[in-house]
N, CA and C atoms as an extended XYZ file, in Angstrom:
447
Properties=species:S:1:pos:R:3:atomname:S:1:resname:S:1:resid:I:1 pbc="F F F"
N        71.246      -62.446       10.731 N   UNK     1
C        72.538      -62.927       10.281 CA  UNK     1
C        72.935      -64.122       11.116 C   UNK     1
N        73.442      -65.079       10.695 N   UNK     2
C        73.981      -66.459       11.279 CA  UNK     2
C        74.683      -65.623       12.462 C   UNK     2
N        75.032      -66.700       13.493 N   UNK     3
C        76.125      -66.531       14.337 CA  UNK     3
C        77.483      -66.780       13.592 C   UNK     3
N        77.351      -67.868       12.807 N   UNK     4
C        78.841      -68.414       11.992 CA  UNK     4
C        79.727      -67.313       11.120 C   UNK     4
N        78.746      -66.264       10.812 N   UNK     5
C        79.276      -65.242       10.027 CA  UNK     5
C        79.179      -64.085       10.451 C   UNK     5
N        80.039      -63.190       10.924 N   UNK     6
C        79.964      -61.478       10.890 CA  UNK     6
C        79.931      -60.507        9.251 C   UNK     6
N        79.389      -59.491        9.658 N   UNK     7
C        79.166      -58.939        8.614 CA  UNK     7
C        79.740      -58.350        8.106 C   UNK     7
N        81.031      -58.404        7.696 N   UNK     8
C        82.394      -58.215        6.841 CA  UNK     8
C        83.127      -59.691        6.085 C   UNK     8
N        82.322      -60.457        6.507 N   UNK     9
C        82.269      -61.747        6.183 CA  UNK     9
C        81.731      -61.848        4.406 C   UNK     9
N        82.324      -62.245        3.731 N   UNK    10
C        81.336      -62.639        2.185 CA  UNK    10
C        80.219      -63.955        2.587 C   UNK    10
N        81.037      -64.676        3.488 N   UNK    11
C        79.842      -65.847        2.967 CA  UNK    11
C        78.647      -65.331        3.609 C   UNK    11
N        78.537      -64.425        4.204 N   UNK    12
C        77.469      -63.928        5.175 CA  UNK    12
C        76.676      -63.492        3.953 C   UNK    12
N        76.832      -62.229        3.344 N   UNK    13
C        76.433      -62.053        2.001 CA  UNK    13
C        76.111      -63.127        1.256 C   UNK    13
N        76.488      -64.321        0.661 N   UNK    14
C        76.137      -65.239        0.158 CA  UNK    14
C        75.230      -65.737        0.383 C   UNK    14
N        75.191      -66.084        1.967 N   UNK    15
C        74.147      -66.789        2.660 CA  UNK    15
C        72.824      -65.546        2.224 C   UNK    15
N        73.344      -64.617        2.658 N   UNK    16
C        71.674      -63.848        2.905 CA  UNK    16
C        70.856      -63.699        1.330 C   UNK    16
N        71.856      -63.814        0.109 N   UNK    17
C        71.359      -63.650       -1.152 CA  UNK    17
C        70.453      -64.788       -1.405 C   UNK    17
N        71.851      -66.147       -1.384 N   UNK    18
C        70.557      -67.409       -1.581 CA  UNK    18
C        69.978      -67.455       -0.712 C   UNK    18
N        69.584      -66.764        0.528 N   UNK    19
C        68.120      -67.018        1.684 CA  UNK    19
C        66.892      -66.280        0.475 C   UNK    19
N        67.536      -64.949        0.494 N   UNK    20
C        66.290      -64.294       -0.636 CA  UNK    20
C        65.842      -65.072       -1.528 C   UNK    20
N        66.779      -65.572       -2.334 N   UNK    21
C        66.786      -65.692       -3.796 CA  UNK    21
C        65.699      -67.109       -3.844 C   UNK    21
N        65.571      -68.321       -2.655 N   UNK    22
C        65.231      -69.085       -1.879 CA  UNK    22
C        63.513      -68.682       -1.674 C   UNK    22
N        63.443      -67.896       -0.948 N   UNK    23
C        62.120      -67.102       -0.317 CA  UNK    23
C        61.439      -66.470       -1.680 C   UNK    23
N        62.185      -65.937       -2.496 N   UNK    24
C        61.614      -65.372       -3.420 CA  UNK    24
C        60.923      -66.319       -3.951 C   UNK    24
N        61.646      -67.193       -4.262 N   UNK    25
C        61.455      -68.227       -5.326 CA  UNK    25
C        62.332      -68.192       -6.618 C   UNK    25
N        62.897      -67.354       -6.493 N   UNK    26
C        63.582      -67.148       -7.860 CA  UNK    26
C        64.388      -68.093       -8.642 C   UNK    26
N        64.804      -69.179       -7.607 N   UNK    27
C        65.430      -70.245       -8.454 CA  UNK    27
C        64.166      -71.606       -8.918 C   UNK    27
N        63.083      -71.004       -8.698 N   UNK    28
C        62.199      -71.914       -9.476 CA  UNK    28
C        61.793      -71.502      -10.863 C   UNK    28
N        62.468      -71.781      -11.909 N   UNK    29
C        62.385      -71.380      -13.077 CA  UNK    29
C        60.999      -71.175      -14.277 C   UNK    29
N        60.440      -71.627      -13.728 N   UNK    30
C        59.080      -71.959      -15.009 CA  UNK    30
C        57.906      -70.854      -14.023 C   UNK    30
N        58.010      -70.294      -13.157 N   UNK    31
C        57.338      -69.407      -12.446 CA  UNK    31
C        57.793      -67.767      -12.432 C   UNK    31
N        56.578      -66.977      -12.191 N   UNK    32
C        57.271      -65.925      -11.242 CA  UNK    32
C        57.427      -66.044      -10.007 C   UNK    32
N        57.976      -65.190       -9.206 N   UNK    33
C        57.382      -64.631       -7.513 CA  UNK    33
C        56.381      -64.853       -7.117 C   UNK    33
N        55.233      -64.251       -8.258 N   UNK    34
C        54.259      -64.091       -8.024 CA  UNK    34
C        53.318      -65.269       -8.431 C   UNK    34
N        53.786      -66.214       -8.765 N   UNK    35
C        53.279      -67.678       -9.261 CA  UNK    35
C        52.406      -67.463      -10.555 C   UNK    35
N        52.937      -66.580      -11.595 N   UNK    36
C        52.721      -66.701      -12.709 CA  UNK    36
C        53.504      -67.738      -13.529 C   UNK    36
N        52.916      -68.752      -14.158 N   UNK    37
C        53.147      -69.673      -15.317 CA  UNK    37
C        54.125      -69.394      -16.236 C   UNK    37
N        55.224      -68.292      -16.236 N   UNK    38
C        55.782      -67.892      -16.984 CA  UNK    38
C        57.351      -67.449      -16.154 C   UNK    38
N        58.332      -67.766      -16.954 N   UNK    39
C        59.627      -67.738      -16.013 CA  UNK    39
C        59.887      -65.836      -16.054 C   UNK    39
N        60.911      -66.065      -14.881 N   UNK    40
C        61.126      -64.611      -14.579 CA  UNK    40
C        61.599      -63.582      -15.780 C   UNK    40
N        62.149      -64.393      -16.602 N   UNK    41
C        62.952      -63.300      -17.581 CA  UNK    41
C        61.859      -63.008      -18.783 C   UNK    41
N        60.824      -64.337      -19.331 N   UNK    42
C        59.763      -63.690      -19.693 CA  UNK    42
C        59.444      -62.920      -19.301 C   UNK    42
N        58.956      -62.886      -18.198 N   UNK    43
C        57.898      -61.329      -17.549 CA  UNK    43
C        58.842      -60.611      -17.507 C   UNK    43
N        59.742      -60.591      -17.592 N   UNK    44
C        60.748      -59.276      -17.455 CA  UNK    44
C        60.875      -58.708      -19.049 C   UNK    44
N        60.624      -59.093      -19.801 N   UNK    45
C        60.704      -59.017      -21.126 CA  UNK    45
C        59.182      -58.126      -21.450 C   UNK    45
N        58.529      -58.949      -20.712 N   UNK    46
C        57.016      -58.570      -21.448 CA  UNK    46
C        56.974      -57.400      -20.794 C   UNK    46
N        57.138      -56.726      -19.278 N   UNK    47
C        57.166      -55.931      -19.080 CA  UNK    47
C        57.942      -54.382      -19.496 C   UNK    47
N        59.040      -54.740      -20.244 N   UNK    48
C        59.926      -53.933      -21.071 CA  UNK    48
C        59.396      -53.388      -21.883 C   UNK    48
N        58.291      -54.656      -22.898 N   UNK    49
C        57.622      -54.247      -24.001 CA  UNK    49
C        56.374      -53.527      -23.620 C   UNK    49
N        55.481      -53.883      -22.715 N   UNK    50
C        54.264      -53.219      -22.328 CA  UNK    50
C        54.987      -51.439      -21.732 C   UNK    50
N        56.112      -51.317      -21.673 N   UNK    51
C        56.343      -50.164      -20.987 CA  UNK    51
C        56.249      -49.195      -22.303 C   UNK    51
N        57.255      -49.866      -23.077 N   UNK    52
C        57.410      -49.385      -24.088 CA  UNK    52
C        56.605      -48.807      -25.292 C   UNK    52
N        55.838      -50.230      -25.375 N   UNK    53
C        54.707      -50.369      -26.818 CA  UNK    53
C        55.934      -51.247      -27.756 C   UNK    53
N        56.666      -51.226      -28.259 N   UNK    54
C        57.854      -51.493      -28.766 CA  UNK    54
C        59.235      -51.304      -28.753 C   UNK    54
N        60.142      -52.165      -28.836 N   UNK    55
C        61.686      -52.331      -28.902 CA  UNK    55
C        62.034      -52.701      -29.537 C   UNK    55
N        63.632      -52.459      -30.016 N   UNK    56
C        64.572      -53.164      -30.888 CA  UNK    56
C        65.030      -54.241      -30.244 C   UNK    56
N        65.015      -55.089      -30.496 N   UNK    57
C        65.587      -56.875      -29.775 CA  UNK    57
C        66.869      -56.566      -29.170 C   UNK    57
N        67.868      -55.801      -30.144 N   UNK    58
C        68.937      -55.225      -28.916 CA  UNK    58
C        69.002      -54.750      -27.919 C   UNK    58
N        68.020      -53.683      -27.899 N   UNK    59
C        67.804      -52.587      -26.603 CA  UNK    59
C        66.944      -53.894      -25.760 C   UNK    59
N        66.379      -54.891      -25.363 N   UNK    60
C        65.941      -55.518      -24.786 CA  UNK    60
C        67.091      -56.454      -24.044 C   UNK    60
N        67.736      -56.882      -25.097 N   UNK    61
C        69.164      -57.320      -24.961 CA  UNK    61
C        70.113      -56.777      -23.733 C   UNK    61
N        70.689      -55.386      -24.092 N   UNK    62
C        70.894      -54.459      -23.476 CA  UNK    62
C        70.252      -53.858      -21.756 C   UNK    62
N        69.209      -54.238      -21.692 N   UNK    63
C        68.245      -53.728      -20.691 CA  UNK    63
C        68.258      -54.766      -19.978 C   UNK    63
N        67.854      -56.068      -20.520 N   UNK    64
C        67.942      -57.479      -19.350 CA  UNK    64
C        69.052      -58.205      -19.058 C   UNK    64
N        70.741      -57.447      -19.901 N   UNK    65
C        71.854      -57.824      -19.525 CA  UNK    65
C        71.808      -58.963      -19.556 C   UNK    65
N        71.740      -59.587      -20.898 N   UNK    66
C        71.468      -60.938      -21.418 CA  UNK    66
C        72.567      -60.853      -22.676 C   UNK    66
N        72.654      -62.104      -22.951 N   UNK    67
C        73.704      -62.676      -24.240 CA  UNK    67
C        72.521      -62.225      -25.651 C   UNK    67
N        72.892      -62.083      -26.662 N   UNK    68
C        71.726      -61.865      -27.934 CA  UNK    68
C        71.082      -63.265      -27.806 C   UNK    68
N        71.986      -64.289      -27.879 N   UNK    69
C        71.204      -65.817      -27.900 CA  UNK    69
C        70.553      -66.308      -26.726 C   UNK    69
N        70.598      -65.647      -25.537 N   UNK    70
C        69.313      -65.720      -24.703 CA  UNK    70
C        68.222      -64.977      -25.347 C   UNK    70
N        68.332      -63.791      -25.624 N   UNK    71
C        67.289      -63.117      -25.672 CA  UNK    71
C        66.400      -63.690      -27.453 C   UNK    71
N        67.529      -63.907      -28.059 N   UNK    72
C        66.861      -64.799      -28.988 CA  UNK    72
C        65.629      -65.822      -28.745 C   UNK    72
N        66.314      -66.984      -27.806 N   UNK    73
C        65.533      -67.962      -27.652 CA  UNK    73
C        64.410      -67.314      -26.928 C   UNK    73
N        64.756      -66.200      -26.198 N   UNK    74
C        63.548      -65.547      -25.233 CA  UNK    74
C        62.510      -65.311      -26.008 C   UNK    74
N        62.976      -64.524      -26.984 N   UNK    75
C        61.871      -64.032      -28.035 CA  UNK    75
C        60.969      -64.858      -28.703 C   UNK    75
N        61.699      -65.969      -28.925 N   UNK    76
C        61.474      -67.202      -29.804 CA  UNK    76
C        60.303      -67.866      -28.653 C   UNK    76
N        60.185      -67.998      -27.149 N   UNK    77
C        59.194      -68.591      -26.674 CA  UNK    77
C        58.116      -67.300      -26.609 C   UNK    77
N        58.427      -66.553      -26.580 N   UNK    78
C        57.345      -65.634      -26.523 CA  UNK    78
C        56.693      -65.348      -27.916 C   UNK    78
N        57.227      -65.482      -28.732 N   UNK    79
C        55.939      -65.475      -30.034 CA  UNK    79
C        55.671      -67.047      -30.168 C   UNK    79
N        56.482      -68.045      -29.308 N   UNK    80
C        55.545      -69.055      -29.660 CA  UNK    80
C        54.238      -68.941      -28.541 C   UNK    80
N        54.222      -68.379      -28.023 N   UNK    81
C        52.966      -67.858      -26.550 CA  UNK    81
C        51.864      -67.553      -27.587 C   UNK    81
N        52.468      -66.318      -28.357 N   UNK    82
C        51.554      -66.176      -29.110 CA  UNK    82
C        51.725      -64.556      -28.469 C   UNK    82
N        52.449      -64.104      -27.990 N   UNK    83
C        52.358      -62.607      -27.094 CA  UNK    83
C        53.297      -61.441      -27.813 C   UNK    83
N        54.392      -61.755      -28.434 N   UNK    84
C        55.225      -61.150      -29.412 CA  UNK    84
C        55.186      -61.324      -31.086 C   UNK    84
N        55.261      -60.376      -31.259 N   UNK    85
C        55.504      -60.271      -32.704 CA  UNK    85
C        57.226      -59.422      -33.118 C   UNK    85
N        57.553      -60.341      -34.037 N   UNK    86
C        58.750      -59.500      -34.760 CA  UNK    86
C        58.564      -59.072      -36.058 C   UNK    86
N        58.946      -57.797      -36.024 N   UNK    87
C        59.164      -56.906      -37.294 CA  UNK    87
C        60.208      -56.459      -37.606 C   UNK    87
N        60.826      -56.420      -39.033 N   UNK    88
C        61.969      -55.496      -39.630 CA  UNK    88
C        62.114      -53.981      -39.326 C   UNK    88
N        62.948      -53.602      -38.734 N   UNK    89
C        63.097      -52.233      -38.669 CA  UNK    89
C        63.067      -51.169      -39.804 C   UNK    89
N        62.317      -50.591      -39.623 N   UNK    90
C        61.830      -49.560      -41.098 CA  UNK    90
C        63.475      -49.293      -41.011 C   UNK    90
N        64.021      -48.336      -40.376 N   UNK    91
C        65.387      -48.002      -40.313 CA  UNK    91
C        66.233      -48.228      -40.446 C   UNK    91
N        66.205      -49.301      -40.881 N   UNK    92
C        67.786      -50.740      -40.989 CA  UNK    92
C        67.198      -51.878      -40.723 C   UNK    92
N        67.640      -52.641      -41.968 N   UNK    93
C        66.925      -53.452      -42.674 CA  UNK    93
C        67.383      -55.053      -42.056 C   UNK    93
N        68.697      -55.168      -41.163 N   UNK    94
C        69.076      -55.677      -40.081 CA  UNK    94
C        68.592      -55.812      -38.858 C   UNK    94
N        67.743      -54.870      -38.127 N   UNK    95
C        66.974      -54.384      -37.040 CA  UNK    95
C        65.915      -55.238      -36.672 C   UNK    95
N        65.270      -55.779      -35.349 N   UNK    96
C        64.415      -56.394      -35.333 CA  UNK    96
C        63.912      -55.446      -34.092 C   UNK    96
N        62.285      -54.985      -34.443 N   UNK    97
C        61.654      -54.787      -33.543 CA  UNK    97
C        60.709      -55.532      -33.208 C   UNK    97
N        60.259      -55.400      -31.666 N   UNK    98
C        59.536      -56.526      -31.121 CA  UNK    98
C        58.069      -55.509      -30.536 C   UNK    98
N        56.939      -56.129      -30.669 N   UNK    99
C        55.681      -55.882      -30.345 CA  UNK    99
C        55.294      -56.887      -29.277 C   UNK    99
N        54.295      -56.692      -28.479 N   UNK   100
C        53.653      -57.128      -28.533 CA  UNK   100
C        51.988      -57.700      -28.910 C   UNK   100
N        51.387      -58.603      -29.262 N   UNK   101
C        50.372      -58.930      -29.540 CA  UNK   101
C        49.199      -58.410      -28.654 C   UNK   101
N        48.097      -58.491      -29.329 N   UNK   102
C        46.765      -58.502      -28.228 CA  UNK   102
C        46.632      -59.055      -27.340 C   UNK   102
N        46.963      -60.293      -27.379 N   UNK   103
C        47.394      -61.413      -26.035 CA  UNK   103
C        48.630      -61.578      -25.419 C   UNK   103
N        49.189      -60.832      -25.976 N   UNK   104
C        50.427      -60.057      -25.581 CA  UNK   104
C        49.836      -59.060      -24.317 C   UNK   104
N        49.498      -57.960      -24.805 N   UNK   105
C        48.877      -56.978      -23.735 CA  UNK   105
C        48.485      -57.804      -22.810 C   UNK   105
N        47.335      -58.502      -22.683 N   UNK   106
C        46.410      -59.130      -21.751 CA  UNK   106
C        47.377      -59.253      -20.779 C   UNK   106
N        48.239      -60.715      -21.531 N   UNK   107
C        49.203      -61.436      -20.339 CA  UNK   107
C        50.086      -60.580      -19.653 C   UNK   107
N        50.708      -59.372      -20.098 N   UNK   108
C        51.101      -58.574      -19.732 CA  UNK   108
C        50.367      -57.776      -18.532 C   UNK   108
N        49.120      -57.414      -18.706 N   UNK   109
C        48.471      -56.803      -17.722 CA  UNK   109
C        48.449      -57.605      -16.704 C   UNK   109
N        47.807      -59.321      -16.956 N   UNK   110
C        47.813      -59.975      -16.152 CA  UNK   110
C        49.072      -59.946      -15.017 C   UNK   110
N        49.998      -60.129      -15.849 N   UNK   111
C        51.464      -60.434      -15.085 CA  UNK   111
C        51.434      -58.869      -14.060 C   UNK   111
N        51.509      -57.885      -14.630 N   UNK   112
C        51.558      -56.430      -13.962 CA  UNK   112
C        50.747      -56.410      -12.981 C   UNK   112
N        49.595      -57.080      -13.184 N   UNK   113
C        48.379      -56.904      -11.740 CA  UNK   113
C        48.946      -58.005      -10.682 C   UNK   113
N        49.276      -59.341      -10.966 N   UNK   114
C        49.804      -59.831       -9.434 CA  UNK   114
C        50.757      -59.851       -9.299 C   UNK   114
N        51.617      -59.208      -10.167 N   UNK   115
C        52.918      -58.760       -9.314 CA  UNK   115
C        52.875      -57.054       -8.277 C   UNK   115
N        51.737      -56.345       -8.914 N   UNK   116
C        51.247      -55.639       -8.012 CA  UNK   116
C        50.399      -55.892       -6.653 C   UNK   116
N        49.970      -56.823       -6.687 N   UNK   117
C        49.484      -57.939       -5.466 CA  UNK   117
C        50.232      -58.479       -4.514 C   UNK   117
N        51.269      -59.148       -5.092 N   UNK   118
C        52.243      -59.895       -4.588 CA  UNK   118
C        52.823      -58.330       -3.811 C   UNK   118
N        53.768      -57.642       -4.403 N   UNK   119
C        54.498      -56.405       -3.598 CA  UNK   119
C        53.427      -55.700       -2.594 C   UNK   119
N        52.365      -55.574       -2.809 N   UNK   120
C        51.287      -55.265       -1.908 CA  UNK   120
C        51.749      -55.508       -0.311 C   UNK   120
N        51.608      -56.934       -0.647 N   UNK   121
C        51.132      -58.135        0.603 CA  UNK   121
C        53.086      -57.951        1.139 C   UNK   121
N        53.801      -57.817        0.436 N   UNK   122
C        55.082      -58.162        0.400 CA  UNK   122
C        55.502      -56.846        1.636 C   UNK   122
N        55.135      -55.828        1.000 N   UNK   123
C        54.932      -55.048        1.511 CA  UNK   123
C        54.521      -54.181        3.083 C   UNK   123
N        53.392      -54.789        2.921 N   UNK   124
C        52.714      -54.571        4.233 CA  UNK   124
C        53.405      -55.653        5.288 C   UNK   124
N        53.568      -56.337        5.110 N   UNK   125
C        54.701      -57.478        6.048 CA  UNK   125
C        55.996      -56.674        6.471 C   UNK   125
N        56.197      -55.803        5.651 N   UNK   126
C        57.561      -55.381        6.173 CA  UNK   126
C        57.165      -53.942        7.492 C   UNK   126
N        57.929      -54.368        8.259 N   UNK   127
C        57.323      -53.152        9.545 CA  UNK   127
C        57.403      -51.693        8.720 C   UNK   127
N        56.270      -50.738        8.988 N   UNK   128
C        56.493      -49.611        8.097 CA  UNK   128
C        58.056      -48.858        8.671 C   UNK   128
N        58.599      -49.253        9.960 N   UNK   129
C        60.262      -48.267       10.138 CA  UNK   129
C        60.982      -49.009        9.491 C   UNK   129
N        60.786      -49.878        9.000 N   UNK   130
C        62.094      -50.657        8.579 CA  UNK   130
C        61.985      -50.727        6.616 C   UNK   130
N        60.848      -50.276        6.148 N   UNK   131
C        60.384      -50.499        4.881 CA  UNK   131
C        61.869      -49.336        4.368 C   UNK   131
N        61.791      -48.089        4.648 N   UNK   132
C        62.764      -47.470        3.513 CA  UNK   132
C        64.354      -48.086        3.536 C   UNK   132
N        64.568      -48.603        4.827 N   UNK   133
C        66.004      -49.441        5.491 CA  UNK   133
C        66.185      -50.494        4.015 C   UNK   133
N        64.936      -51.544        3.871 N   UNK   134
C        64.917      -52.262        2.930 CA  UNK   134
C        64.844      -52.045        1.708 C   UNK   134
N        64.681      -50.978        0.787 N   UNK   135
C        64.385      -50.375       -0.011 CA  UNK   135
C        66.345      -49.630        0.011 C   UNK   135
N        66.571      -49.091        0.435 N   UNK   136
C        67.938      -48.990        0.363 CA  UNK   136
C        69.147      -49.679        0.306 C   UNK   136
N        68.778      -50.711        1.048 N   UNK   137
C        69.457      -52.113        1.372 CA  UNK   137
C        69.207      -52.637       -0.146 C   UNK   137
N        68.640      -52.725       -1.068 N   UNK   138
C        68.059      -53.069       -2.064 CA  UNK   138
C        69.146      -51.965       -3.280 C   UNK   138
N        69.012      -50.500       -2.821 N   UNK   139
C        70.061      -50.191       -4.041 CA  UNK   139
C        71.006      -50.643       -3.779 C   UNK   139
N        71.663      -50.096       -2.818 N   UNK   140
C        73.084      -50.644       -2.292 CA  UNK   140
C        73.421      -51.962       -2.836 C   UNK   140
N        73.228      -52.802       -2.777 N   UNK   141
C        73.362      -54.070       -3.381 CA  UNK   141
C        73.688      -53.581       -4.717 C   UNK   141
N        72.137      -53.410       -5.999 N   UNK   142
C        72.586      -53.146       -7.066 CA  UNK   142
C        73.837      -52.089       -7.540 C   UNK   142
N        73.699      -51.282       -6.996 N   UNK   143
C        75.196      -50.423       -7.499 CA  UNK   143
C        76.389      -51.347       -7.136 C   UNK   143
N        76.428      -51.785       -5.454 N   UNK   144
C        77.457      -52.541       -5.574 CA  UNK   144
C        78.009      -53.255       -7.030 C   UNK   144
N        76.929      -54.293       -7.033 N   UNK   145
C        76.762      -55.602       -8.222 CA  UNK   145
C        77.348      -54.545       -9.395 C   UNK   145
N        76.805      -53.562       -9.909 N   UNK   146
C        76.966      -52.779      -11.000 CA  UNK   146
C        78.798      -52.343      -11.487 C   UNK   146
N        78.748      -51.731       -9.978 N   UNK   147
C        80.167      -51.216       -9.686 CA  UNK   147
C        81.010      -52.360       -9.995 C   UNK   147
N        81.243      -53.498       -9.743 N   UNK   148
C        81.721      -54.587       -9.782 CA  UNK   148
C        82.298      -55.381      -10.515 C   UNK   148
N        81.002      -54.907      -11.547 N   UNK   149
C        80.994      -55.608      -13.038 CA  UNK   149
C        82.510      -55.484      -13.853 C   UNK   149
């Protein structure tokens, strides 16, 4: 933590988010973390769908706490990838479910294996007494953020 800030301080918090967010990389957009070719909310998408096998474009919506017209255009680069497919919902004829493709899977696996790499290495860097500290430090945040909302 800075000297300039104590930790009841917000900008202290601020500071330490954009340090992460910085280190991560996360504000480099056309990448992952893990220096995949593909921006974060793609892979966050593709991974939804590989969990799944399939979704309704809402429930994706819903899950990545996105506007419909993000997740629109989201969708929209990902079948131009060539990795998604959209289908009419047998169930309502309004409904869009989303697949992914054969090269869908692949890139998907791909993405799943070095981001399993990346947390690996990420990982082992962190001293093993201090790993569950960080890992908690990690919910705490999200509920905060959640609570907040």
């Amino acid at each position: 933590m800075s000297r300039k800030h104590s930790a009841d301080d917000p900008a202290a918090l601020q500071a330490a988010v954009a340090g992460f967010v910085r280190a991560f990389g996360l504000h480099q957009t056309e990448t992952t973390p893990c220096g995949q070719p593909i921006s974060v909310s793609e892979a966050h998408a593709m991974g939804e769908l590989a969990q799944d096998g399939e979704l309704r474009q809402v429930e994706l919506t819903r899950r990545r706490r996105l506007q419909k017209s993000t997740v629109s255009r989201l969708v929209g680069q990902l079948t131009g990838r060539g990795w998604v497919e959209r289908a009419q919902a047998e169930d309502d004829g309004r409904g869009v479910v989303l697949r992914l493709t054969p090269a869908g899977r692949q890139a998907a696996q791909n993405l799943a294996e070095a981001r399993r790499e990346r947390f690996a290495r990420l990982l082992d860097s962190i001293p093993a007494h201090e790993r569950a500290g960080v890992l908690h430090a990690f919910d705490v945040m999200r509920e905060a953020w959640d609570g907040d909302r």
